[in-house]
Amino acid sequence: MNNAELTQRDLAVLWHPCTQMKDHEQLPLIPIKKAHGVYLEDFDGNRYIDAISSWWVNLFGHTNSYINAKIREQLETLEHVILAGFTHEQVIRLSERLVKLTPKGLEKCFYADNGSSGVEVALKMSFHAHKNNSKTKNIFVSLTNSYHGETIGALSVGDVKLYKETYEPLLIQSIQTPVPKDGSIEAAREAASAFEALCALRADDISAIILEPLVQGAGSMHMYHKEFLFLVRKICNKYDIHLIADEVMVGFGRTGEMFACQSANITPDFLVLSKGLTGGYLPLSVVLTTNEIYGAFYCDYNENRAFLHSHSYTGNALACAAANATLDIFERDNVIEKNRETVAYMGEKLERFKSLKNVLSVRQTGMICAIELQGYAPKERVGLQVYNYGLKRGVLLRPLGHVVYFMPPYIITKEECDVMMDVAYDAIESLL
Ligand SMILES: *Cc1c(COP(=O)(O)O)cnc(C)c1O
């Protein structure tokens, strides 16, 4: 079996995500045979550093021996069981640990199986909690340039035109308030004032504001100051509006803190987690909420008050075992502390990019680095050129438009960082 044979078989029967399939008439598809640590290896024997953690999910490398062992162990005991009326040890243990690790006041865990579904759960719970408190609030607020997933509800609160525009007639009501325009505290205050002005007018209709704390991922790694989170929390309290923190991407240490909300010392009403939750192994998501929200649903059976939402694979035991193994590694290896070194190292290496004429700016929040290019029209698809260049040199970079970024697994070494960032530098220089 080689790349060409597998590509041919693939294209006969598969339709790939987020892809104009015709691109693959020129753009080679890459069949991966195996992976270990930060490396992916294809069927022709080429190796690639996974600089994007396989779409932002992988934390401790591919085929991590500890996580593998824990999943194997679980596989021999219980693979899956219905979570309505039944429960299991892995999901209980995971929930206890998440309640301890996340901001104070989040006490209950509701599971789904991907980030978008987690967002749907949070939106429905928010609306329903107000309803159970005899309030009708039909509108959600989100930030400009935000991304919350691809299902209809999640897409409705997102603001990336590329994904949303076509489906506009199908979407639920949402209003966008400006995201802070840059990382300064002034920009944070300005954006918070705009949100407050909106609340002053529409608070009675607004169920919740949903946001990606500190870094907007699919919105080209746009970063803002933590002061914004602090101010939004205050405004939400004042106007009885829920705060939904979508930490699907930034959770589990990406921003330097275990959870981004902790950088501003705030507790959201809903915290949505997925991606890194299982270390990048299996689909799982969870929405944590407060006892206050939980209490709004808790009463003698009445079908309109209970949260009758479910997914077949809710709280899957294998996925929970992977998540528990992931949390074991965080504890055992003191990961957040150790990452600070990698954060500093990437920060130093990022400086060099500023001297390139086609670089507009560089930015970093914890383990996420971004380099914004300038002077290219969208149809030039510079991102694609960087992607192709990276693959030839053994690095999987996947720019978002004209923003090149790094979001590597936490186990990346300095030497691997050197390769990843030097190849990106050469790729950007080669465009000049
Ligand atoms: C990826 C992502 C989602 C959607 O998660 P899926 O598992 O892809 O459905 C939602 N919110 C944010 C911030 C994300 O980065």
PDB file of C-alpha atoms and ligand atoms in Angstrom, residues 55-57 113-119 146-151 154 210-213 215-218 246-250 272 274-275 283-285, ligand 1:
ATOM      1  CA  TRP A  55      -7.041  20.084  14.563  1.00  0.00           C
ATOM      2  CA  TRP A  56      -6.236  21.293  18.078  1.00  0.00           C
ATOM      3  CA  VAL A  57      -7.072  18.097  19.915  1.00  0.00           C
ATOM      4  CA  ASP A 113     -19.803  13.879  22.126  1.00  0.00           C
ATOM      5  CA  ASN A 114     -18.246  16.825  20.268  1.00  0.00           C
ATOM      6  CA  GLY A 115     -17.688  20.540  20.697  1.00  0.00           C
ATOM      7  CA  SER A 116     -20.658  21.667  18.597  1.00  0.00           C
ATOM      8  CA  SER A 117     -23.045  19.411  20.516  1.00  0.00           C
ATOM      9  CA  GLY A 118     -21.636  20.799  23.758  1.00  0.00           C
ATOM     10  CA  VAL A 119     -22.409  24.317  22.524  1.00  0.00           C
ATOM     11  CA  SER A 146     -16.317  34.062  16.797  1.00  0.00           C
ATOM     12  CA  TYR A 147     -16.529  30.340  16.053  1.00  0.00           C
ATOM     13  CA  HIS A 148     -18.574  27.815  18.022  1.00  0.00           C
ATOM     14  CA  GLY A 149     -19.012  24.866  15.670  1.00  0.00           C
ATOM     15  CA  GLU A 150     -20.970  23.796  12.617  1.00  0.00           C
ATOM     16  CA  THR A 151     -24.368  22.497  13.780  1.00  0.00           C
ATOM     17  CA  ALA A 154     -23.579  26.620  17.039  1.00  0.00           C
ATOM     18  CA  ILE A 210     -21.222  32.958  24.379  1.00  0.00           C
ATOM     19  CA  LEU A 211     -17.535  33.624  23.840  1.00  0.00           C
ATOM     20  CA  GLU A 212     -14.179  31.945  23.301  1.00  0.00           C
ATOM     21  CA  PRO A 213     -12.107  33.159  26.270  1.00  0.00           C
ATOM     22  CA  VAL A 215      -8.312  33.338  21.837  1.00  0.00           C
ATOM     23  CA  GLN A 216     -10.745  33.070  18.943  1.00  0.00           C
ATOM     24  CA  GLY A 217      -9.454  29.951  17.192  1.00  0.00           C
ATOM     25  CA  ALA A 218     -11.141  29.598  13.814  1.00  0.00           C
ATOM     26  CA  ASP A 246     -16.669  28.013  25.003  1.00  0.00           C
ATOM     27  CA  GLU A 247     -13.282  26.579  26.008  1.00  0.00           C
ATOM     28  CA  VAL A 248     -13.508  23.792  23.450  1.00  0.00           C
ATOM     29  CA  MET A 249     -10.183  24.927  21.995  1.00  0.00           C
ATOM     30  CA  VAL A 250      -8.542  26.951  24.775  1.00  0.00           C
ATOM     31  CA  VAL A 272     -18.000  23.936  27.373  1.00  0.00           C
ATOM     32  CA  SER A 274     -14.053  19.107  24.245  1.00  0.00           C
ATOM     33  CA  LYS A 275     -10.990  18.768  21.937  1.00  0.00           C
ATOM     34  CA  PRO A 283     -14.855  12.315  20.704  1.00  0.00           C
ATOM     35  CA  LEU A 284     -16.278  13.631  23.975  1.00  0.00           C
ATOM     36  CA  SER A 285     -17.539  16.955  25.277  1.00  0.00           C
TER      37      SER A 285
HETATM   38  C1  LIG B   1     -13.643  23.210  17.361  1.00  0.00           C
HETATM   39  C2  LIG B   1     -14.501  24.151  18.104  1.00  0.00           C
HETATM   40  C3  LIG B   1     -15.869  23.915  18.306  1.00  0.00           C
HETATM   41  C4  LIG B   1     -16.581  22.759  17.673  1.00  0.00           C
HETATM   42  O1  LIG B   1     -16.123  21.529  18.126  1.00  0.00           O
HETATM   43  P1  LIG B   1     -16.343  20.228  17.179  1.00  0.00           P
HETATM   44  O2  LIG B   1     -15.894  19.096  18.030  1.00  0.00           O
HETATM   45  O3  LIG B   1     -15.499  20.447  15.977  1.00  0.00           O
HETATM   46  O4  LIG B   1     -17.793  20.175  16.860  1.00  0.00           O
HETATM   47  C5  LIG B   1     -16.574  24.796  19.084  1.00  0.00           C
HETATM   48  N1  LIG B   1     -15.983  25.876  19.637  1.00  0.00           N
HETATM   49  C6  LIG B   1     -14.677  26.135  19.474  1.00  0.00           C
HETATM   50  C7  LIG B   1     -14.078  27.329  20.141  1.00  0.00           C
HETATM   51  C8  LIG B   1     -13.897  25.299  18.679  1.00  0.00           C
HETATM   52  O5  LIG B   1     -12.606  25.596  18.482  1.00  0.00           O
END
